[in-house]
Coordinates of C-alpha atoms in Angstrom, one line a residue:
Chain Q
X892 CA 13.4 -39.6 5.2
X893 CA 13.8 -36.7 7.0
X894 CA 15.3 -36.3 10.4
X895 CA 15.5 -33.7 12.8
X896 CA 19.5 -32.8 15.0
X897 CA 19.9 -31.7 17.8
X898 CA 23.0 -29.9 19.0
X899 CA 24.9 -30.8 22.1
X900 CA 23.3 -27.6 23.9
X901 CA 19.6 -28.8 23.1
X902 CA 20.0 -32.1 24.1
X903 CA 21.4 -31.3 27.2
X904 CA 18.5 -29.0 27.3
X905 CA 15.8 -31.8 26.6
X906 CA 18.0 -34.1 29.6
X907 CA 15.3 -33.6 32.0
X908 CA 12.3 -34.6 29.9
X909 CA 13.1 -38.2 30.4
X910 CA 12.7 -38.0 34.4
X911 CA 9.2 -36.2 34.1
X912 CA 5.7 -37.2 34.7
X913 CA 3.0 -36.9 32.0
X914 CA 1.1 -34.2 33.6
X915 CA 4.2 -32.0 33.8
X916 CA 5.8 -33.0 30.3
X917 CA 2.6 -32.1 28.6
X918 CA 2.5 -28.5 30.5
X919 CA 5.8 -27.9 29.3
X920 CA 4.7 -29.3 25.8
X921 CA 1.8 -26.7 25.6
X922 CA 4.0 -23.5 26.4
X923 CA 6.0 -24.5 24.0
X924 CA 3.8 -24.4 21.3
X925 CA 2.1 -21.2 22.7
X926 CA 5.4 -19.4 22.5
X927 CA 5.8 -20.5 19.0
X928 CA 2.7 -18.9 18.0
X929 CA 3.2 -15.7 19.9
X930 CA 1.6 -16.5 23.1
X931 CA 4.1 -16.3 26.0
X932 CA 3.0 -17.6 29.3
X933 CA 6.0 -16.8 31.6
X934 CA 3.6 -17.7 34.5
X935 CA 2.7 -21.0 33.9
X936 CA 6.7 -21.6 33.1
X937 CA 7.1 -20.2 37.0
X938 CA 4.7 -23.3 38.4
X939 CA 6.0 -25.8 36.6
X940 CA 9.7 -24.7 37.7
X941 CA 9.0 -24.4 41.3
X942 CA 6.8 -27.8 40.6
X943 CA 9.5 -30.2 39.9
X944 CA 12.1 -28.0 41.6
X945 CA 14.2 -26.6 38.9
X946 CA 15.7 -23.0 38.2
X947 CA 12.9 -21.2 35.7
X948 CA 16.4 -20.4 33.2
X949 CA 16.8 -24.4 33.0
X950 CA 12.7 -24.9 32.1
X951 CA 12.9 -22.3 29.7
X952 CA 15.4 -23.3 27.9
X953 CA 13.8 -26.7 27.4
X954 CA 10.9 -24.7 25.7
X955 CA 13.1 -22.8 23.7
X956 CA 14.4 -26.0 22.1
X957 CA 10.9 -27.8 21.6
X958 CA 9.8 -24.9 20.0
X959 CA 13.2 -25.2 17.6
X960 CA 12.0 -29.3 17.2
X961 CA 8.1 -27.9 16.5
X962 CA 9.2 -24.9 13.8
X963 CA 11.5 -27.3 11.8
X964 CA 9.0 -30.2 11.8
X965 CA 6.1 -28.2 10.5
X966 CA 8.6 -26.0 7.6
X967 CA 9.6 -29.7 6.8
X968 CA 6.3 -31.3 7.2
X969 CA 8.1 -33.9 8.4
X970 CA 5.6 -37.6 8.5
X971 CA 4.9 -39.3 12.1
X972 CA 8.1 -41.6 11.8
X973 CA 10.0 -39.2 11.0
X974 CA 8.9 -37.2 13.6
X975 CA 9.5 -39.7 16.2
X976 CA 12.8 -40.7 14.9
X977 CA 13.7 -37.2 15.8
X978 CA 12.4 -37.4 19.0
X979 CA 14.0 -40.3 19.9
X980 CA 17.2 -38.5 19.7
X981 CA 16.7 -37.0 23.8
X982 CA 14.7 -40.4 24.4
X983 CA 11.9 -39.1 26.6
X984 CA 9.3 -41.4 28.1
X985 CA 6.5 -43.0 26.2
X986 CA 3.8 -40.5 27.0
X987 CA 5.9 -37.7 26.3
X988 CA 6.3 -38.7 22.5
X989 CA 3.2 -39.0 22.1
X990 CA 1.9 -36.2 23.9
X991 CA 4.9 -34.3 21.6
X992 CA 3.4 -36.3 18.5
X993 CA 0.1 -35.2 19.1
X994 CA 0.7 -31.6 19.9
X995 CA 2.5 -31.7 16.9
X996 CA 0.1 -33.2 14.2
X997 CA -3.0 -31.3 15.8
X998 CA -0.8 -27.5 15.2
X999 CA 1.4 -28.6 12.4
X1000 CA -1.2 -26.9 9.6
X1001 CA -1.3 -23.5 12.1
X1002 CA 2.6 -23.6 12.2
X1003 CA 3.1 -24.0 9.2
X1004 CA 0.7 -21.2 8.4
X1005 CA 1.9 -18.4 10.4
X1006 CA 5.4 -19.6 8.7
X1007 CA 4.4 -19.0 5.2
X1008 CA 3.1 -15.4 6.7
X1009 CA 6.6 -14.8 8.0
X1010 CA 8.7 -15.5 4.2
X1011 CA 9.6 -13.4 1.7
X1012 CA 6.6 -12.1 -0.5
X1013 CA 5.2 -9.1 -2.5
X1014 CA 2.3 -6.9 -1.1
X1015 CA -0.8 -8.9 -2.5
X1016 CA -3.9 -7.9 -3.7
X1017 CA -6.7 -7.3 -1.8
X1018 CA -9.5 -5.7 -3.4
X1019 CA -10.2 -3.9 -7.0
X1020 CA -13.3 -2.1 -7.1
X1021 CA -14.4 -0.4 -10.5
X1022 CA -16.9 2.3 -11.7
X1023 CA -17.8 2.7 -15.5
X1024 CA -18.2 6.9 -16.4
X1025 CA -19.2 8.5 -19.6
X1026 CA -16.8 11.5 -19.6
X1027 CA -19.5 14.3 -21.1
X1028 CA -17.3 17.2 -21.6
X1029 CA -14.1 18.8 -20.1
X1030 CA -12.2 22.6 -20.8
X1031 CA -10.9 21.4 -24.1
X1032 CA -13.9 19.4 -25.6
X1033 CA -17.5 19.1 -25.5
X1034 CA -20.5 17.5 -26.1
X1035 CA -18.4 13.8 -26.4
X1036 CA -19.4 10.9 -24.7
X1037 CA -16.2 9.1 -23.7
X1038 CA -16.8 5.7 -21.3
X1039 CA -14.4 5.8 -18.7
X1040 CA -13.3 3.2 -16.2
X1041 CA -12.1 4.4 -12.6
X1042 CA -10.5 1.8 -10.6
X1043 CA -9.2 1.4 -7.1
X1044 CA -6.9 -1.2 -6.3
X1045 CA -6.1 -2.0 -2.4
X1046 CA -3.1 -4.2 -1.9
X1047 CA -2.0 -5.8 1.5
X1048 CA 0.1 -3.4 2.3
X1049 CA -2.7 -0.8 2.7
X1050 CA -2.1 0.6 -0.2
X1051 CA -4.3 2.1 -2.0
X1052 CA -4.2 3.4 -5.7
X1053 CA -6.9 5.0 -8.0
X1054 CA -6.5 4.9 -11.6
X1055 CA -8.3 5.6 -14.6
X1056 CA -8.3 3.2 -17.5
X1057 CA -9.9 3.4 -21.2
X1058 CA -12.3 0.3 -22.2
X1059 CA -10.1 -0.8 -24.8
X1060 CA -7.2 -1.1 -21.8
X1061 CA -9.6 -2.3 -19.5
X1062 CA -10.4 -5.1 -21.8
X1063 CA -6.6 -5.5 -23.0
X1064 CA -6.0 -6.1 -19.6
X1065 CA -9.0 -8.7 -18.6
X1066 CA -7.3 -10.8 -21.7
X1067 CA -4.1 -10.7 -20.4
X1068 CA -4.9 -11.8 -16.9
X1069 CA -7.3 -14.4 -18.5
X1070 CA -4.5 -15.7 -20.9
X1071 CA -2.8 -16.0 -17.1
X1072 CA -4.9 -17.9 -15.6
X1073 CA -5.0 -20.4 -18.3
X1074 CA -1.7 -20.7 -17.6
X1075 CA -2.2 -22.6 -14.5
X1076 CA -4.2 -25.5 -16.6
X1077 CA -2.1 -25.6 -18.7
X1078 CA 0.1 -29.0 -20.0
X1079 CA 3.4 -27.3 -19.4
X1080 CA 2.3 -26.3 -15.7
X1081 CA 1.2 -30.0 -14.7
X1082 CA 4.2 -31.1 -15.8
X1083 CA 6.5 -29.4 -13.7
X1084 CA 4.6 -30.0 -11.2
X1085 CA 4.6 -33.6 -12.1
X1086 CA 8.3 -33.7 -11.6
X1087 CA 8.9 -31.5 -8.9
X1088 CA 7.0 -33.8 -6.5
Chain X
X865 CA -12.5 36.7 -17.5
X866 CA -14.7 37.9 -15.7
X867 CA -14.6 39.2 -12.2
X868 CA -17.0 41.3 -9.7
X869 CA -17.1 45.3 -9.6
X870 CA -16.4 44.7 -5.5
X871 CA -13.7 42.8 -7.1
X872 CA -12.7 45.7 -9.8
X873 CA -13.0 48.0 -7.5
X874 CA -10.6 46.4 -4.9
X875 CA -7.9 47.5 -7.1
X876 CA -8.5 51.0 -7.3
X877 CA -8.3 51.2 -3.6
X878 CA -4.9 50.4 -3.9
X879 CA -4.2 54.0 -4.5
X880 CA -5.1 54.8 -0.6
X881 CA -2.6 52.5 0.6
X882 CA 1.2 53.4 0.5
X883 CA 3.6 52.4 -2.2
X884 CA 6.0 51.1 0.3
X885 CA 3.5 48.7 1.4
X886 CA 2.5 47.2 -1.8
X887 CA 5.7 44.9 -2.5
X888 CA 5.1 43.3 0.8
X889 CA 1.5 43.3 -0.2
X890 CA 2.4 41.6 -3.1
X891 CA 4.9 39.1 -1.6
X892 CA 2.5 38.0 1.0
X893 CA -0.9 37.4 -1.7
X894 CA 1.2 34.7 -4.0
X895 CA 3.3 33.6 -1.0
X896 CA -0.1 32.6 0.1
X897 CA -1.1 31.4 -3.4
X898 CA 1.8 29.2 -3.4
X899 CA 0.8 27.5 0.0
X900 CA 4.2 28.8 1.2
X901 CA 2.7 31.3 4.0
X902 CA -0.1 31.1 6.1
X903 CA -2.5 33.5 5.6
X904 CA -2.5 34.9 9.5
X905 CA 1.0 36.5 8.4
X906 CA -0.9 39.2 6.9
X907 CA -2.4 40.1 10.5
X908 CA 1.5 39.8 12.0
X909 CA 2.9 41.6 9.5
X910 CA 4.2 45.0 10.9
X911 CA 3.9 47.1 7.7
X912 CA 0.7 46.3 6.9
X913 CA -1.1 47.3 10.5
X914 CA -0.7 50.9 9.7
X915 CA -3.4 49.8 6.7
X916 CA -6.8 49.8 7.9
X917 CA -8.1 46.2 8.0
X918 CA -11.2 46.8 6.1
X919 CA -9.7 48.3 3.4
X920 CA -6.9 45.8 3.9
X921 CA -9.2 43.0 3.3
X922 CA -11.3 43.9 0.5
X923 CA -7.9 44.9 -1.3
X924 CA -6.3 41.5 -0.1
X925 CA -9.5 39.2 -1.2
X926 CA -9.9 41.4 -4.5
X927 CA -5.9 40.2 -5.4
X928 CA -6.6 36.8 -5.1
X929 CA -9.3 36.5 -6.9
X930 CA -8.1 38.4 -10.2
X931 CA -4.9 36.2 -9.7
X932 CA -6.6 33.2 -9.4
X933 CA -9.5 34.1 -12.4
X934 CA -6.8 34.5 -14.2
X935 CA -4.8 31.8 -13.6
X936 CA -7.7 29.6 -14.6
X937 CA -8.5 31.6 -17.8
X938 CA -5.0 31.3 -19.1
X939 CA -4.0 34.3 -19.2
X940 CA -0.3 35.8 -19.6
X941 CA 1.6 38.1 -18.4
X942 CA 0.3 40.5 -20.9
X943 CA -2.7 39.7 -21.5
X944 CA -3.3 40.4 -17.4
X945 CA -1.4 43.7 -17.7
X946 CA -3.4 44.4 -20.6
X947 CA -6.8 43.7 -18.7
X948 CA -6.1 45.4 -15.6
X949 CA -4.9 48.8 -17.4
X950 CA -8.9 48.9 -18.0
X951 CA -9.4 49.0 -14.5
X952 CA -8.5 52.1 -12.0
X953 CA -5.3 50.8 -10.5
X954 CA -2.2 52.3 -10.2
X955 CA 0.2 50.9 -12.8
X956 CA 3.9 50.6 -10.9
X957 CA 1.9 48.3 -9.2
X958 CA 0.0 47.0 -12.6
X959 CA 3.9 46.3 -13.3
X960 CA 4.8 44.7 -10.3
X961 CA 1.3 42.6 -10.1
X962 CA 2.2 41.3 -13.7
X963 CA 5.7 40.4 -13.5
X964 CA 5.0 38.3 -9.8
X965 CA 2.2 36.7 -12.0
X966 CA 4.3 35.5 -15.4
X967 CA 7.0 34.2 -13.0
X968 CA 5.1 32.5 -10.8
X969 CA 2.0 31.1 -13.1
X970 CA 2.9 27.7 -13.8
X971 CA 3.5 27.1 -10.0
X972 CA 0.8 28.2 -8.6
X973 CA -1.3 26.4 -12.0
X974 CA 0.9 23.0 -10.9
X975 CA -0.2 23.1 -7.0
X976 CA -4.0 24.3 -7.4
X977 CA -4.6 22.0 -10.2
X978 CA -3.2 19.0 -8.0
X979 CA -5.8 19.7 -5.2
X980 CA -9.0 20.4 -7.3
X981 CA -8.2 19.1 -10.6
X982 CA -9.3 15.8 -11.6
X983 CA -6.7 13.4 -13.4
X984 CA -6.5 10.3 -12.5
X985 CA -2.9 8.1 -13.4
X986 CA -4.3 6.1 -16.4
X987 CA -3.4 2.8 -17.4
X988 CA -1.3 1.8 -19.7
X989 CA 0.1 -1.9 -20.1
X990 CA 0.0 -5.2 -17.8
X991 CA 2.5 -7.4 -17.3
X992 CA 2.3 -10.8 -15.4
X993 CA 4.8 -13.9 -14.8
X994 CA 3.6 -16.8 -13.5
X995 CA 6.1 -19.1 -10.8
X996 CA 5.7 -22.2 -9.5
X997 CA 6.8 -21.9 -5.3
X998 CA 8.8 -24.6 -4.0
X999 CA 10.3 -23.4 -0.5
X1000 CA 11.5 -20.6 1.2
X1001 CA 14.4 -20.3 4.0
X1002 CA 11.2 -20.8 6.2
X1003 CA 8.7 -23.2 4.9
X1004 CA 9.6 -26.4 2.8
X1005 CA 7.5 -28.3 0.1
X1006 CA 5.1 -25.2 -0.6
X1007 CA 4.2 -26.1 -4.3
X1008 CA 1.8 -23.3 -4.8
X1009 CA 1.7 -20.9 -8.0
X1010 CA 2.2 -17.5 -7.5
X1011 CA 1.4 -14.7 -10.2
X1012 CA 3.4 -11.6 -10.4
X1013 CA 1.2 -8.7 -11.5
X1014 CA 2.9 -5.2 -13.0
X1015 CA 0.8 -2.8 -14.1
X1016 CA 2.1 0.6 -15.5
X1017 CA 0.2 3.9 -14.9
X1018 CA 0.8 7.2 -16.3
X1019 CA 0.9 10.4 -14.9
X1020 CA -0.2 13.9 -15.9
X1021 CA 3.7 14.6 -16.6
X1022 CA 4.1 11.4 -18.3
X1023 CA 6.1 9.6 -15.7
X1024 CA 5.6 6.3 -15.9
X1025 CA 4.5 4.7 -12.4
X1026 CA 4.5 1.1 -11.8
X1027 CA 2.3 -0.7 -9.1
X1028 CA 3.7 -4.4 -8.4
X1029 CA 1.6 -7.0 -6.7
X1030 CA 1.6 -10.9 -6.2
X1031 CA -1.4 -12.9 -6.2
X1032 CA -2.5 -16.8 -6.0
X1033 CA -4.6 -18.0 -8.4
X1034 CA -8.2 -17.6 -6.2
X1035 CA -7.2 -14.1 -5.9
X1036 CA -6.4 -14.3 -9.7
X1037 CA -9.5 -15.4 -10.4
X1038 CA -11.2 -12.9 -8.3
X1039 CA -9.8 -10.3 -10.3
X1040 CA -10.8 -11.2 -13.3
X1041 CA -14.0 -12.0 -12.7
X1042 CA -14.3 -8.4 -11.5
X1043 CA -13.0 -7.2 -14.5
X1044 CA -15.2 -9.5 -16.7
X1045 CA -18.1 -7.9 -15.0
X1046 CA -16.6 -4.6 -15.5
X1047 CA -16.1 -4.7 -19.6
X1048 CA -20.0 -6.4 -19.7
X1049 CA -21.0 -3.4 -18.3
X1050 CA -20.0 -1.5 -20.9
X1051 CA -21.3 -3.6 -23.6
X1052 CA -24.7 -3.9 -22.1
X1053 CA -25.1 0.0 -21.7
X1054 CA -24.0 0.6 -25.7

């Protein structure tokens, strides 16, 4: 079982949750997620501070700290109760955790998403495209007919790189990656797997 | 190697311009070659006005090309001194033509064979590893496999390139699909 903290400073934060209506709660609820993905609405922040009469700094730092309790749910993937074991920690009203539950299981696949796009990881591939040649003759050599493979590979960086290969690489290589892939099926790989979960 | 008579010809005009232009001549045709000057220095150059610009270009055009032919034919120092004491020039500047060319050659061969040549980096070997992901510092519970793909390309020099990629195993299987295709092609068309 996995549980969410709070410091001192969010909870203090979060105070204010407890003394507000649905409609309001949920408002504040919905920037917060929007500002997790990227989507800052400073606007909508304004009328809901002058709404319930509090300084905009106070509001946003309420978001700030939902936004901490959505990013740490989704990396964990944390289950419902779990979830609302957390939120009971600031104790807002009953339509506020579920409004905060709901908002959370309907993004928690998104979040955890544009997470995964934020770690560590190597450019990946994008594309390969091939071309099969028959190399007819060049300065030092004539009259041969040599196949010959030109590749492009585009990786998700933008990069792109042209190569040429032989068929008997070519084909070295297609084994290799194959052997690779079998990997994945294989006993060894279901085992771990097995035991990691 | 063969060249033009206009070409020929170019460098038996050399004798109506003035030695103490040729060397600048000279400086400016394989600075040129060697993508080190523009070629509207020739019009600044302050030397070289005196030289009327007809003559100027049919003598400028005619250098390149003989360089260039010859570059391509392989030729030597020698071998190009040899060649052009068949045609009417004036040898100082046979001399100086020839010694600019051996020491320059092999540049000039490196940076024109890198924009029209054709060699591709070939490849060489593949390496993979295969890991099992179980979180980062900004995801948990991820349990995904993720390949690690090195392949190793060769240059023209022989330096040894490497091109690193990651991939999961759709994109794996995308790929060698691909490649599948790519050897049948072969064996269909023997």
């Amino acid at each position: 079982m996995v549980i969410i903290y709070f410091n001192n400073e969010q909870k203090e934060d979060l105070q204010f949750l407890q003394e507000l209506s649905f409609e309001v709660g949920s408002k504040i609820v919905q920037v917060s997620i929007d500002f997790f993905k990227g989507n800052y609405n400073p606007k909508l922040l304004q009328n809901v501070s002058t709404k319930i009469n509090l300084p905009q700094l106070k509001v946003e730092r309420c978001v700030y700290a939902l936004s901490y309790l959505f990013t740490e749910s989704s990396k964990l993937s944390l289950s419902k109760s779990d979830f609302l074991e957390s939120v009971d920690a600031i104790s807002p009203t009953k339509e506020i955790e579920e409004c905060l539950l709901e908002s959370y299981q309907k993004n928690r696949e998104e979040m955890r998403r544009i997470l995964s796009e934020m770690s560590l990881k190597l450019p990946s591939i994008d594309s390969l495209q091939w071309r099969l040649d028959v190399q007819i003759s060049s300065r030092r050599t004539s009259n041969e007919a040599k196949p010959v493979y030109l590749l492009k590979l585009k990786t998700s960086d933008n990069r792109t790189v042209w190569f040429q290969a032989d068929y008997n690489e070519l084909e070295s290589m297609t084994n290799q990656l194959e052997i690779a892939l079998k990997e994945s099926k294989s006993q060894h790989y279901k085992r771990i797997k097995k035991y990691i979960k | 190697m063969e060249l033009s008579k206009t070409n020929l010809n170019s460098l038996s005009l050399l004798k109506k311009i003035p030695k103490s232009v040729h060397q600048e001549l000279l400086s400016l045709v394989f600075g040129v070659l060697l993508q080190q000057v523009d070629e509207t220095e020739i019009e600044k150059s302050q030397t070289l006005k005196q030289i009327d610009s007809t003559l100027l270009k049919e003598v400028y055009s005619g250098l390149i090309t003989i360089i260039i032919q010859a570059i391509k034919a392989n030729l030597n120092e020698k071998s190009l001194a040899h060649f052009l004491k068949d045609t009417n020039s004036p040898t100082e500047f046979v001399g100086l033509l020839s010694t600019a060319y051996g020491k320059t050659f092999q540049k000039i061969r490196e940076t024109h064979l890198e924009t029209t040549g054709f060699y591709l980096k070939r490849l060489i070997s593949i390496n993979w590893r295969m890991d099992y992901i179980i979180k980062s510092n900004k995801i948990e519970q991820i349990d995904k496999p993720v390949y690690f793909i090195d392949l190793n390309l060769q240059k023209k020099d022989g330096q040894i390139e490497k091109l690193k990629f990651s991939c999961d195993t759709n994109q794996l299987q995308d790929l060698v699909t691909t490649l599948k295709d790519a050897v049948l092609a072969k064996k269909t068309q023997k």
